[in-house]
């Protein structure tokens, strides 16, 4: 949020309200002795103490000491150490740690503003939604679902609709702009059952948790750590430290962990490796267990949750477009509030230092982001660090990829793994799923055959619409009542191999829903992901699929949450050629938007940027196209004259995006 400059005297950094001549384009992270040891700087002639305080700061892979670039790290990957390029004049440096007391004193006022604003946001959000719970009771008394009505009108008119209070016990709906004109306050009507501070082991969620403890009474929110089953060991350790720390301060604060019922490698076997295009691991291993653990007491109904999370705009272009409060963005029953959306990396670390909070050990070794042991979004640098720090935990995953690559006939498996090619490939590429689904549409009938189906089509069919069902040996038939029509259906065959037919079906919406039902029935492995979309608790997927017809309202949220209604079915489609065809039009940037930090990273070291960068795999081709079309690189990715000038300008610390955009 604030601008960062070097603070030469303290060896630290300084936050500023305004852009000044030496404002940094990238917010630096602190560098500790552990990272320098890992890079073997002590063997290269440097002397430094093994101390708590940071010794240097890093912008990507460039390392700065008291404002001067002293070395660069290049070319690290899973199997190779980074090459260290010490800048001339710094061959035998003796480092003095950052003067933390003085640096923090100098940043105190700005940090106070930053955290006060976040605390106010958390309090206001909590108060608004707590009051919303009370309003919800009043709305219920009015016997009208105002929220649903507002959403329906918004969908129809494409205009923002506000719920406003008219007099002491009545409400009205009107366009938000009109409500503002008339001075009416928008009323929230979402009843929140649980307020949550989600903890991930990362620095951002740690700051949000601390801010929550300073904003809210400990009895009104809880902390849940969703353990994916392949967390970094340092994150698990940090969770225990954090739990101990806050439990002693706030005995009423509830801590708990969740995890999927099955280990992550068993899902790799069934879904394939997660990839840049199909990050199923987040839903299956993280969010589904988290929100599934929050059922309303005594029922299967999903609780309405408001989560304060550590999402930050700086992390990606997509996130930079987030609103500070996102309703039902990821899951229909969850509202996400982002108190530190606009904080930068430096501010996060300054907060941790100021409040003497423990730091995940992985950051001290140089990890810029902590996640799982192996992740489709990690960089070569991350791979190098994890292979050095946690080889034992990493090896089962690498062995799996190697085994599958060999089976697929990939020639140079080591290069394939080193270059992270498994992450660029669509999930499901290595899968040998025996299940087969074929649709045969004619103008009159809907017909599908399934071979090797994994779950009950009869059960899944119940979500589509009210139906009758007569079961005979090797034949099930009945009627589906959809809108104002009745359609007869028939299933013939066995539980796993069958054909499904509906006669006289032309309704495209119903056809689409039936296709999703068939995909679910064919591919379901009870991963839990779609269950958390069900608003009524009618759906239960583990240990077997069960639909409660008394509570299912046929809202189809469980069908529409993924293209094919099922994460596993989607995974099988990721192997089709359509995903790797050359793109044309605006899509050639892969919905990529220019981000100053990435431009800075490129212009800092254009020579080795493509070998070693912090971009996600999907962002690389989009960024290449953007650079070419902006005239910064030529068709062979060499800098043009404009590119060279920009690189020069960047190194003179001028704000680059201003130049590019003029
Ligand atoms: S951190 Fe990476 S591997 Fe872990 S759940 Fe998220 S995307 Fe998947
Ligand atoms: S259709 Fe709606 S109510 Fe029925 S099981 Fe699916 S999500 Fe739940
Ligand atoms: S149908 Fe739902 S629970 Fe079953 S595998 Fe697909 S997403 Fe997971």
XYZ file of C-alpha atoms and ligand atoms in Angstrom:
686
model
C 0.000 0.000 0.000
C 2.801 2.407 0.972
C 5.919 3.077 -1.104
C 9.170 1.466 -0.022
C 12.683 2.923 -0.072
C 15.965 1.689 1.373
C 16.977 2.969 4.787
C 20.762 2.994 4.432
C 21.494 3.923 8.055
C 19.577 1.069 9.644
C 20.230 -1.394 6.836
C 16.467 -1.723 6.624
C 13.544 -0.297 4.674
C 11.331 2.735 5.014
C 7.631 3.132 4.191
C 6.638 6.407 2.528
C 3.312 8.059 1.778
C 4.403 9.211 -1.682
C 6.524 8.067 -4.601
C 9.970 9.614 -4.239
C 13.046 9.493 -6.477
C 14.360 6.233 -5.035
C 11.043 4.419 -4.556
C 11.466 0.718 -5.199
C 9.363 -0.941 -7.875
C 9.298 -4.260 -6.029
C 8.624 -4.508 -2.305
C 11.613 -6.333 -0.812
C 11.574 -9.267 1.577
C 14.057 -9.684 4.436
C 16.946 -12.138 4.019
C 18.280 -14.091 6.992
C 21.504 -15.970 7.652
C 19.806 -19.329 6.937
C 19.307 -18.369 3.283
C 22.876 -17.084 2.941
C 24.186 -20.337 4.427
C 22.027 -22.332 2.025
C 23.462 -20.314 -0.871
C 26.935 -20.910 0.625
C 27.874 -17.226 0.869
C 30.085 -18.063 3.853
C 32.164 -20.288 1.546
C 32.481 -17.462 -0.975
C 34.271 -15.089 1.380
C 31.415 -13.370 3.210
C 31.222 -12.979 6.978
C 27.954 -12.542 8.842
C 26.517 -13.412 12.246
C 23.965 -16.166 12.814
C 21.400 -13.814 14.307
C 17.622 -13.328 14.496
C 17.650 -10.064 12.555
C 17.674 -9.852 8.762
C 21.026 -9.193 7.095
C 19.957 -8.212 3.583
C 16.812 -7.597 1.546
C 15.852 -9.298 -1.688
C 13.779 -8.188 -4.672
C 13.110 -11.447 -6.478
C 16.571 -13.001 -6.830
C 18.538 -9.776 -6.439
C 20.031 -9.145 -3.013
C 20.603 -5.693 -1.566
C 22.765 -4.591 1.353
C 22.127 -1.073 2.598
C 20.642 -0.073 -0.744
C 23.321 -1.619 -2.952
C 22.911 -4.632 -5.203
C 25.511 -7.067 -3.848
C 24.694 -10.344 -5.567
C 22.234 -12.191 -7.770
C 21.144 -15.825 -7.598
C 20.499 -17.514 -10.930
C 19.420 -20.808 -12.369
C 18.283 -22.803 -9.310
C 16.051 -25.824 -9.817
C 15.044 -29.112 -8.230
C 18.407 -30.741 -8.940
C 20.803 -27.786 -9.132
C 21.973 -25.114 -6.711
C 21.679 -21.470 -7.646
C 24.674 -19.825 -9.286
C 25.785 -16.847 -7.212
C 26.992 -13.765 -9.057
C 28.633 -11.427 -6.572
C 28.774 -7.865 -7.845
C 32.227 -6.279 -8.242
C 33.507 -4.709 -5.039
C 31.483 -6.992 -2.744
C 33.589 -10.146 -2.960
C 34.460 -10.221 0.733
C 31.703 -8.478 2.594
C 31.172 -8.387 6.360
C 27.476 -7.941 7.065
C 26.020 -6.026 9.988
C 22.432 -7.005 10.869
C 19.562 -4.577 10.332
C 19.101 -2.193 13.271
C 15.596 -3.464 13.973
C 14.678 -1.129 16.832
C 15.538 1.969 14.845
C 14.011 0.701 11.581
C 10.746 -0.170 13.328
C 10.740 3.154 15.176
C 11.060 4.987 11.847
C 8.174 3.004 10.313
C 5.963 3.063 13.392
C 3.588 5.852 12.365
C 2.844 4.542 8.891
C 2.462 0.992 10.131
C 0.053 2.278 12.776
C -2.124 3.829 10.043
C -1.995 0.639 8.025
C -2.984 -1.685 10.842
C -5.592 0.704 12.275
C -7.345 0.773 8.923
C -7.312 -3.041 8.736
C -8.597 -3.353 12.314
C -11.400 -0.916 11.544
C -12.289 -2.916 8.425
C -12.445 -6.175 10.407
C -14.592 -4.583 13.120
C -16.960 -2.895 10.648
C -17.334 -6.074 8.621
C -18.027 -8.092 11.741
C -20.566 -5.565 13.048
C -22.326 -5.296 9.662
C -22.687 -9.044 9.338
C -23.596 -9.593 12.996
C -26.372 -7.059 12.583
C -27.257 -8.805 9.337
C -27.992 -11.922 11.364
C -30.504 -9.932 13.399
C -31.965 -8.393 10.248
C -32.263 -11.892 8.860
C -34.691 -12.752 11.660
C -36.764 -9.658 10.806
C -36.695 -10.606 7.133
C -37.880 -14.069 8.023
C -40.756 -12.474 9.908
C -41.637 -10.698 6.656
C -41.708 -14.132 5.016
C -39.773 -12.900 1.974
C -36.276 -13.887 0.928
C -35.083 -10.376 0.084
C -31.546 -11.500 -0.721
C -32.778 -14.046 -3.250
C -35.133 -11.476 -4.744
C -32.340 -8.895 -5.011
C -30.039 -11.444 -6.657
C -32.743 -12.422 -9.152
C -33.411 -8.773 -10.081
C -29.665 -8.079 -10.404
C -29.328 -11.030 -12.746
C -32.246 -9.893 -14.869
C -31.495 -6.164 -15.019
C -27.666 -6.328 -14.735
C -27.946 -3.512 -12.166
C -26.846 -3.482 -8.530
C -29.857 -3.837 -6.252
C -29.874 -2.780 -2.605
C -32.119 -3.952 0.219
C -33.182 -0.890 2.203
C -35.313 -0.350 5.257
C -38.515 1.632 4.627
C -40.015 1.931 8.110
C -39.660 0.092 11.403
C -40.650 -3.333 10.094
C -40.679 -3.236 6.310
C -38.005 -3.486 3.652
C -37.760 -2.593 -0.002
C -35.550 -3.327 -2.987
C -34.208 -0.562 -5.201
C -31.308 0.206 -7.488
C -28.202 0.926 -5.455
C -27.678 4.319 -7.152
C -31.248 5.384 -6.309
C -30.820 4.188 -2.719
C -27.677 6.309 -2.471
C -29.450 9.336 -3.954
C -32.212 8.990 -1.365
C -29.708 8.576 1.450
C -30.832 5.041 2.290
C -28.369 2.639 3.837
C -27.911 -0.747 2.204
C -28.949 -3.520 4.581
C -27.257 -6.889 4.648
C -29.451 -9.904 5.112
C -26.966 -12.734 5.169
C -27.051 -14.706 8.366
C -23.510 -15.688 9.293
C -23.181 -18.792 11.445
C -19.400 -18.750 11.838
C -16.774 -16.007 11.649
C -13.417 -17.485 10.773
C -9.773 -16.492 10.599
C -8.345 -19.016 8.165
C -4.742 -19.940 8.934
C -2.484 -21.381 6.240
C 0.962 -21.249 7.826
C 1.843 -18.311 5.585
C 2.824 -14.823 6.697
C -0.315 -13.195 5.305
C -2.796 -15.356 7.184
C -0.645 -14.962 10.288
C -0.991 -11.172 10.112
C -4.751 -11.443 9.564
C -5.110 -13.753 12.559
C -3.209 -11.287 14.732
C -5.334 -8.389 13.455
C -8.499 -10.387 14.231
C -7.360 -10.986 17.807
C -6.879 -7.223 18.141
C -10.241 -6.380 16.548
C -12.727 -8.937 17.836
C -13.525 -10.688 21.114
C -12.035 -14.212 20.979
C -15.438 -15.790 21.592
C -16.944 -14.533 18.295
C -14.562 -16.115 15.789
C -12.498 -19.250 15.422
C -9.255 -20.303 13.772
C -9.090 -23.286 11.444
C -5.965 -24.656 9.814
C -6.755 -26.805 6.805
C -3.936 -29.328 6.539
C -3.637 -30.514 2.928
C -1.600 -33.527 3.982
C 1.516 -32.239 2.231
C 2.110 -29.028 4.104
C 5.644 -27.814 4.675
C 6.742 -29.188 8.072
C 7.645 -25.619 9.072
C 4.004 -24.579 8.549
C 2.776 -27.355 10.829
C 5.311 -26.248 13.458
C 4.213 -22.641 13.110
C 0.573 -23.616 13.607
C 1.471 -25.247 16.934
C 3.470 -22.151 17.997
C 0.684 -19.796 17.004
C -1.939 -21.909 18.750
C 0.121 -21.963 21.946
C 0.762 -18.221 21.769
C -2.859 -17.114 21.315
C -4.366 -19.810 23.528
C -2.345 -18.464 26.443
C -3.445 -14.896 25.654
C -7.065 -15.697 24.767
C -8.199 -18.982 26.344
C -11.636 -18.544 24.702
C -10.258 -18.565 21.154
C -11.076 -21.852 19.433
C -8.395 -23.528 17.279
C -8.919 -26.608 15.129
C -7.488 -28.404 12.102
C -9.236 -30.153 9.236
C -8.102 -32.493 6.502
C -9.592 -34.633 3.768
C -10.569 -38.188 4.743
C -8.062 -39.622 2.225
C -4.337 -38.923 1.709
C -3.285 -36.582 -1.079
C -1.353 -39.208 -3.046
C -4.470 -41.353 -3.326
C -6.093 -38.374 -5.084
C -3.061 -37.958 -7.352
C -3.689 -41.559 -8.405
C -7.358 -40.876 -9.106
C -7.312 -37.299 -10.466
C -3.755 -36.895 -11.740
C -1.215 -34.275 -10.725
C -2.639 -30.824 -10.089
C -1.634 -28.494 -12.895
C -1.663 -24.877 -13.957
C -5.030 -25.410 -15.627
C -6.608 -27.643 -12.993
C -5.650 -26.829 -9.425
C -8.004 -29.398 -7.917
C -5.825 -29.721 -4.788
C -7.099 -26.431 -3.350
C -10.735 -27.554 -3.469
C -10.230 -31.181 -2.516
C -7.461 -30.957 0.078
C -8.035 -27.505 1.513
C -11.382 -25.761 1.168
C -13.766 -28.737 1.041
C -12.518 -30.237 4.348
C -12.457 -26.764 5.898
C -16.028 -25.793 5.092
C -17.377 -29.328 5.427
C -16.211 -29.226 9.050
C -18.516 -26.267 9.605
C -21.926 -27.849 9.366
C -24.688 -26.271 11.397
C -24.890 -28.214 14.638
C -27.068 -31.314 14.526
C -27.611 -31.161 10.769
C -25.858 -31.744 7.463
C -26.546 -28.151 6.466
C -23.582 -26.047 5.455
C -22.941 -23.156 7.836
C -22.868 -19.640 6.382
C -19.282 -18.565 6.945
C -17.481 -15.253 6.809
C -13.749 -15.833 6.479
C -11.145 -13.170 7.136
C -8.307 -14.291 4.876
C -4.833 -13.173 3.853
C -5.500 -12.587 0.152
C -3.312 -9.773 -1.217
C -3.542 -7.991 -4.568
C 0.251 -8.063 -4.971
C 0.162 -11.866 -5.287
C -1.462 -11.986 -8.735
C -3.317 -9.982 -11.353
C -6.481 -11.944 -10.680
C -6.354 -11.076 -6.992
C -5.677 -7.417 -7.763
C -9.177 -7.296 -9.245
C -10.842 -8.693 -6.121
C -13.262 -6.601 -4.107
C -12.387 -6.353 -0.437
C -15.481 -8.405 0.398
C -16.317 -11.249 -1.958
C -19.691 -12.924 -1.566
C -19.960 -16.510 -2.739
C -16.944 -16.029 -5.012
C -15.304 -19.361 -4.285
C -18.150 -21.153 -2.508
C -21.786 -20.238 -2.386
C -21.977 -20.429 1.415
C -18.809 -18.440 2.114
C -18.124 -14.713 2.217
C -14.442 -13.806 1.999
C -13.194 -10.594 3.588
C -9.655 -9.457 2.737
C -8.366 -7.052 5.446
C -4.836 -6.810 3.978
C -5.777 -6.837 0.289
C -3.545 -3.859 -0.506
C -0.593 -4.568 1.764
C 2.762 -5.306 0.183
C 5.321 -7.937 1.221
C 7.492 -5.464 3.122
C 4.545 -4.232 5.177
C 3.654 -7.800 6.112
C 7.153 -8.475 7.438
C 7.305 -5.135 9.244
C 4.057 -6.056 11.003
C 5.450 -9.448 12.074
C 8.650 -7.801 13.356
C 6.802 -4.994 15.162
C 4.579 -7.416 17.048
C 7.368 -9.963 17.645
C 5.404 -12.720 15.947
C 7.116 -15.982 15.005
C 8.102 -16.423 11.353
C 7.638 -19.591 9.346
C 11.147 -21.060 9.112
C 10.732 -21.515 5.347
C 10.838 -17.716 4.908
C 14.163 -17.577 6.700
C 15.538 -20.018 4.119
C 14.332 -17.839 1.237
C 10.879 -19.086 0.317
C 8.847 -16.163 -0.940
C 5.548 -18.027 -0.478
C 4.762 -21.078 1.577
C 2.333 -23.656 0.251
C 2.529 -27.391 -0.147
C 5.637 -29.531 -0.547
C 5.034 -29.654 -4.296
C 2.761 -27.195 -6.032
C 1.864 -26.386 -9.650
C 2.377 -22.714 -8.855
C 5.810 -23.023 -7.323
C 8.918 -21.779 -9.120
C 12.238 -23.528 -9.860
C 13.606 -21.608 -6.886
C 10.899 -23.097 -4.625
C 11.673 -26.567 -5.963
C 15.350 -26.089 -5.101
C 14.551 -24.944 -1.560
C 12.103 -27.760 -0.835
C 14.475 -30.380 -2.232
C 17.150 -29.137 0.164
C 14.971 -28.594 3.220
C 12.467 -31.443 2.988
C 13.826 -34.129 0.617
C 12.081 -36.946 2.457
C 8.638 -35.354 2.248
C 9.158 -34.413 -1.413
C 10.422 -37.746 -2.700
C 7.106 -39.724 -2.864
C 5.681 -37.064 -5.187
C 8.750 -36.903 -7.417
C 8.822 -40.704 -7.566
C 5.180 -40.729 -8.649
C 5.813 -38.213 -11.441
C 8.925 -40.118 -12.558
C 7.063 -43.423 -12.619
C 4.177 -41.981 -14.637
C 6.503 -40.117 -17.013
C 8.398 -43.319 -17.763
C 5.142 -45.149 -18.331
C 4.126 -42.402 -20.785
C 7.383 -42.888 -22.708
C 8.882 -39.498 -21.855
C 12.534 -39.727 -22.879
C 14.460 -37.481 -20.496
C 12.490 -37.830 -17.269
C 14.952 -35.845 -15.146
C 14.786 -32.851 -17.487
C 11.033 -33.201 -17.672
C 10.738 -32.969 -13.893
C 13.456 -30.337 -13.514
C 11.771 -28.054 -16.063
C 8.429 -28.472 -14.262
C 6.764 -29.719 -17.432
C 4.383 -31.889 -15.442
C 2.838 -28.659 -14.131
C 2.183 -27.283 -17.604
C 0.529 -30.451 -18.732
C -3.144 -30.826 -18.117
C -4.236 -32.873 -15.148
C -5.359 -36.325 -16.006
C -2.632 -36.756 -18.632
C -1.160 -39.652 -16.724
C -4.495 -41.131 -15.765
C -5.680 -44.513 -16.878
C -9.304 -44.204 -15.784
C -11.341 -47.123 -17.145
C -14.566 -45.080 -17.008
C -16.166 -44.103 -20.297
C -19.108 -41.792 -20.974
C -20.655 -41.376 -24.418
C -23.554 -39.067 -25.247
C -25.657 -39.651 -28.325
C -28.038 -36.779 -28.886
C -30.745 -36.968 -31.470
C -33.373 -34.343 -32.162
C -35.894 -36.331 -30.166
C -34.068 -38.297 -27.466
C -31.288 -37.820 -24.933
C -29.151 -40.952 -24.758
C -25.975 -41.778 -22.841
C -23.940 -44.887 -22.141
C -21.614 -45.311 -19.178
C -18.956 -47.975 -18.682
C -17.158 -48.364 -15.356
C -19.389 -45.892 -13.496
C -18.318 -45.298 -9.910
C -21.430 -44.110 -8.085
C -25.192 -44.446 -8.217
C -26.895 -42.731 -11.163
C -30.237 -43.244 -9.416
C -29.052 -41.279 -6.412
C -27.497 -38.411 -8.413
C -30.592 -38.147 -10.634
C -32.583 -36.964 -7.611
C -30.873 -33.544 -7.684
C -32.231 -32.683 -11.148
C -35.939 -32.431 -10.373
C -38.705 -34.332 -8.577
C -38.975 -37.821 -10.027
C -40.531 -41.218 -9.668
C -38.388 -44.322 -9.678
C -39.357 -47.946 -10.233
C -36.536 -50.432 -9.773
C -36.569 -53.789 -11.530
C -33.761 -56.202 -12.208
C -31.321 -54.518 -14.662
C -33.908 -51.796 -15.387
C -34.886 -48.594 -13.616
C -37.511 -46.261 -15.022
C -39.800 -43.419 -14.059
C -40.746 -39.808 -14.770
C -38.891 -36.554 -14.233
C -41.061 -33.514 -13.567
C -39.091 -30.549 -14.893
C -40.686 -27.104 -15.091
C -44.144 -27.806 -16.531
C -43.237 -30.981 -18.396
C -42.985 -34.644 -17.523
C -40.237 -36.719 -19.160
C -39.944 -40.505 -18.995
C -36.503 -41.934 -18.379
C -35.085 -45.429 -18.427
C -31.804 -46.895 -17.196
C -30.833 -50.374 -18.355
C -27.792 -52.407 -17.395
C -25.815 -52.854 -14.207
C -24.796 -50.361 -11.507
C -21.542 -49.572 -13.309
C -22.331 -50.288 -16.996
C -25.607 -48.918 -18.231
C -27.448 -46.823 -20.756
C -29.642 -43.872 -19.868
C -32.412 -42.537 -22.067
C -34.981 -39.757 -21.905
C -37.505 -39.699 -24.711
C -38.688 -36.460 -26.323
C -36.238 -34.201 -24.498
C -35.376 -30.883 -26.170
C -34.955 -28.595 -23.169
C -31.280 -27.561 -23.354
C -31.025 -26.671 -19.664
C -32.309 -30.062 -18.629
C -29.984 -31.782 -21.120
C -27.039 -29.885 -19.640
C -28.047 -30.851 -16.082
C -28.503 -34.500 -17.055
C -25.049 -34.563 -18.640
C -23.538 -33.300 -15.402
C -25.472 -35.861 -13.401
C -24.094 -38.600 -15.630
C -20.543 -37.287 -15.310
C -20.913 -37.214 -11.538
C -22.312 -40.720 -11.398
C -19.594 -42.005 -13.718
C -16.552 -40.362 -12.127
C -17.399 -39.608 -8.485
C -14.677 -40.648 -6.057
C -16.334 -38.990 -3.037
C -13.814 -36.155 -2.908
C -16.196 -33.895 -0.895
C -15.785 -30.820 -3.114
C -19.333 -30.447 -4.394
C -20.944 -31.217 -1.049
C -19.963 -27.842 0.376
C -21.907 -26.090 -2.401
C -25.204 -27.537 -1.189
C -27.072 -24.812 0.725
C -29.632 -27.102 2.359
C -27.557 -30.067 3.511
C -29.411 -32.409 1.161
C -26.167 -33.711 -0.356
C -23.779 -35.978 1.445
C -20.906 -37.601 -0.482
C -18.840 -39.537 2.023
C -18.674 -42.506 2.493
C -21.357 -42.847 -0.217
C -23.547 -40.472 -2.170
C -26.817 -39.660 -0.485
C -29.434 -37.113 -1.572
C -32.138 -36.213 0.904
C -35.147 -35.591 -1.343
C -36.994 -33.858 1.496
C -34.424 -31.063 1.657
C -33.087 -30.959 -1.929
C -34.497 -27.832 -3.576
C -33.040 -28.665 -7.027
C -30.953 -25.490 -7.030
C -28.263 -27.336 -9.070
C -25.385 -25.690 -7.229
C -23.799 -29.111 -6.832
C -24.067 -29.556 -10.614
C -22.923 -26.136 -11.726
C -19.840 -25.683 -9.559
C -17.589 -27.134 -12.282
C -17.841 -27.377 -16.072
C -18.811 -31.023 -15.947
C -20.308 -30.935 -12.474
C -17.418 -32.966 -11.080
C -13.740 -32.260 -10.463
C -12.670 -35.720 -11.609
C -14.719 -35.615 -14.813
C -13.177 -32.229 -15.509
C -9.742 -33.675 -14.987
C -10.251 -36.227 -17.733
C -11.227 -33.493 -20.182
C -8.091 -31.481 -19.430
C -6.143 -33.733 -21.746
C -7.973 -32.633 -24.878
C -6.144 -30.691 -27.537
C -8.387 -27.671 -27.082
C -6.314 -26.693 -24.084
C -3.081 -26.397 -25.990
C -4.229 -24.929 -29.275
C -2.618 -21.659 -30.299
C -4.695 -18.808 -29.025
C -5.872 -15.855 -30.977
C -7.482 -12.527 -30.188
C -7.486 -11.051 -26.708
C -7.185 -14.561 -25.266
C -3.570 -14.753 -26.440
C -2.585 -12.984 -23.202
C -4.298 -15.793 -21.242
C -6.409 -13.116 -19.498
C -3.089 -11.724 -18.390
C -2.812 -8.122 -17.224
C 0.493 -6.299 -16.978
C 1.807 -6.145 -13.444
C 4.516 -3.707 -12.495
C 6.330 -6.210 -10.309
C 6.726 -8.691 -13.178
C 7.888 -6.002 -15.581
C 10.431 -4.980 -12.973
C 11.609 -8.567 -12.587
C 12.002 -8.894 -16.355
C 13.808 -5.584 -16.838
C 16.127 -6.278 -13.920
C 17.667 -9.262 -15.649
C 16.209 -9.847 -19.128
C 19.052 -12.267 -19.994
C 17.978 -15.029 -17.647
C 14.380 -14.042 -16.924
C 12.851 -16.908 -18.924
C 15.001 -19.438 -17.076
C 14.301 -18.104 -13.638
C 11.232 -16.044 -12.833
C 8.397 -15.812 -10.368
C 5.576 -16.007 -12.937
C 3.120 -18.853 -12.940
C 3.323 -21.225 -15.921
C 0.118 -19.869 -17.411
C 1.341 -16.299 -17.197
C 4.578 -16.882 -19.136
C 3.114 -17.224 -22.678
C 0.766 -14.296 -22.060
C 3.639 -12.145 -20.842
C 5.753 -13.069 -23.892
C 2.935 -11.988 -26.201
C 2.472 -8.769 -24.296
C 6.185 -7.904 -24.437
C 6.319 -8.628 -28.164
C 3.269 -6.556 -28.961
C 4.466 -3.707 -26.764
C 7.666 -3.711 -28.870
C 9.846 -4.433 -25.833
C 11.207 -7.726 -27.242
C 11.483 -9.055 -30.792
C 10.162 -12.372 -32.058
C 13.186 -14.160 -30.522
C 12.580 -12.474 -27.167
C 15.672 -10.263 -27.494
C 15.338 -6.733 -26.163
C 14.470 -4.154 -28.812
C 15.868 -0.636 -28.582
C 12.769 0.324 -26.609
C 13.333 -2.661 -24.313
C 16.973 -1.696 -23.781
C 15.978 1.869 -22.955
C 13.360 0.663 -20.495
C 15.853 -1.655 -18.851
C 18.246 1.257 -18.515
C 15.498 3.509 -17.218
C 14.440 0.850 -14.741
C 17.926 0.508 -13.409
C 17.929 4.240 -12.882
C 14.933 3.621 -10.601
C 12.264 5.350 -12.650
C 8.732 3.981 -12.431
C 8.558 1.805 -15.496
C 4.871 1.419 -16.074
C 4.451 5.159 -16.439
C 6.893 5.062 -19.337
C 5.331 2.031 -20.995
C 1.870 3.470 -20.847
C 2.726 6.830 -22.426
S -0.505 -24.596 -2.235
Fe -0.313 -25.441 -4.313
S -0.361 -27.663 -4.050
Fe -1.117 -26.769 -2.129
S -3.327 -26.739 -2.353
Fe -2.600 -24.751 -3.065
S -2.256 -24.974 -5.292
Fe -2.447 -27.026 -4.410
S -29.583 -29.590 -6.135
Fe -29.110 -28.008 -4.605
S -30.205 -28.665 -2.779
Fe -30.141 -30.443 -4.139
S -28.334 -31.584 -3.498
Fe -27.677 -30.224 -5.155
S -26.967 -28.374 -4.136
Fe -28.155 -29.526 -2.636
S -19.188 -35.714 -7.793
Fe -18.567 -34.211 -6.251
S -17.765 -35.427 -4.544
Fe -17.876 -36.778 -6.312
S -15.786 -36.653 -7.162
Fe -17.077 -35.203 -8.281
S -16.760 -33.269 -7.210
Fe -16.022 -34.894 -5.859
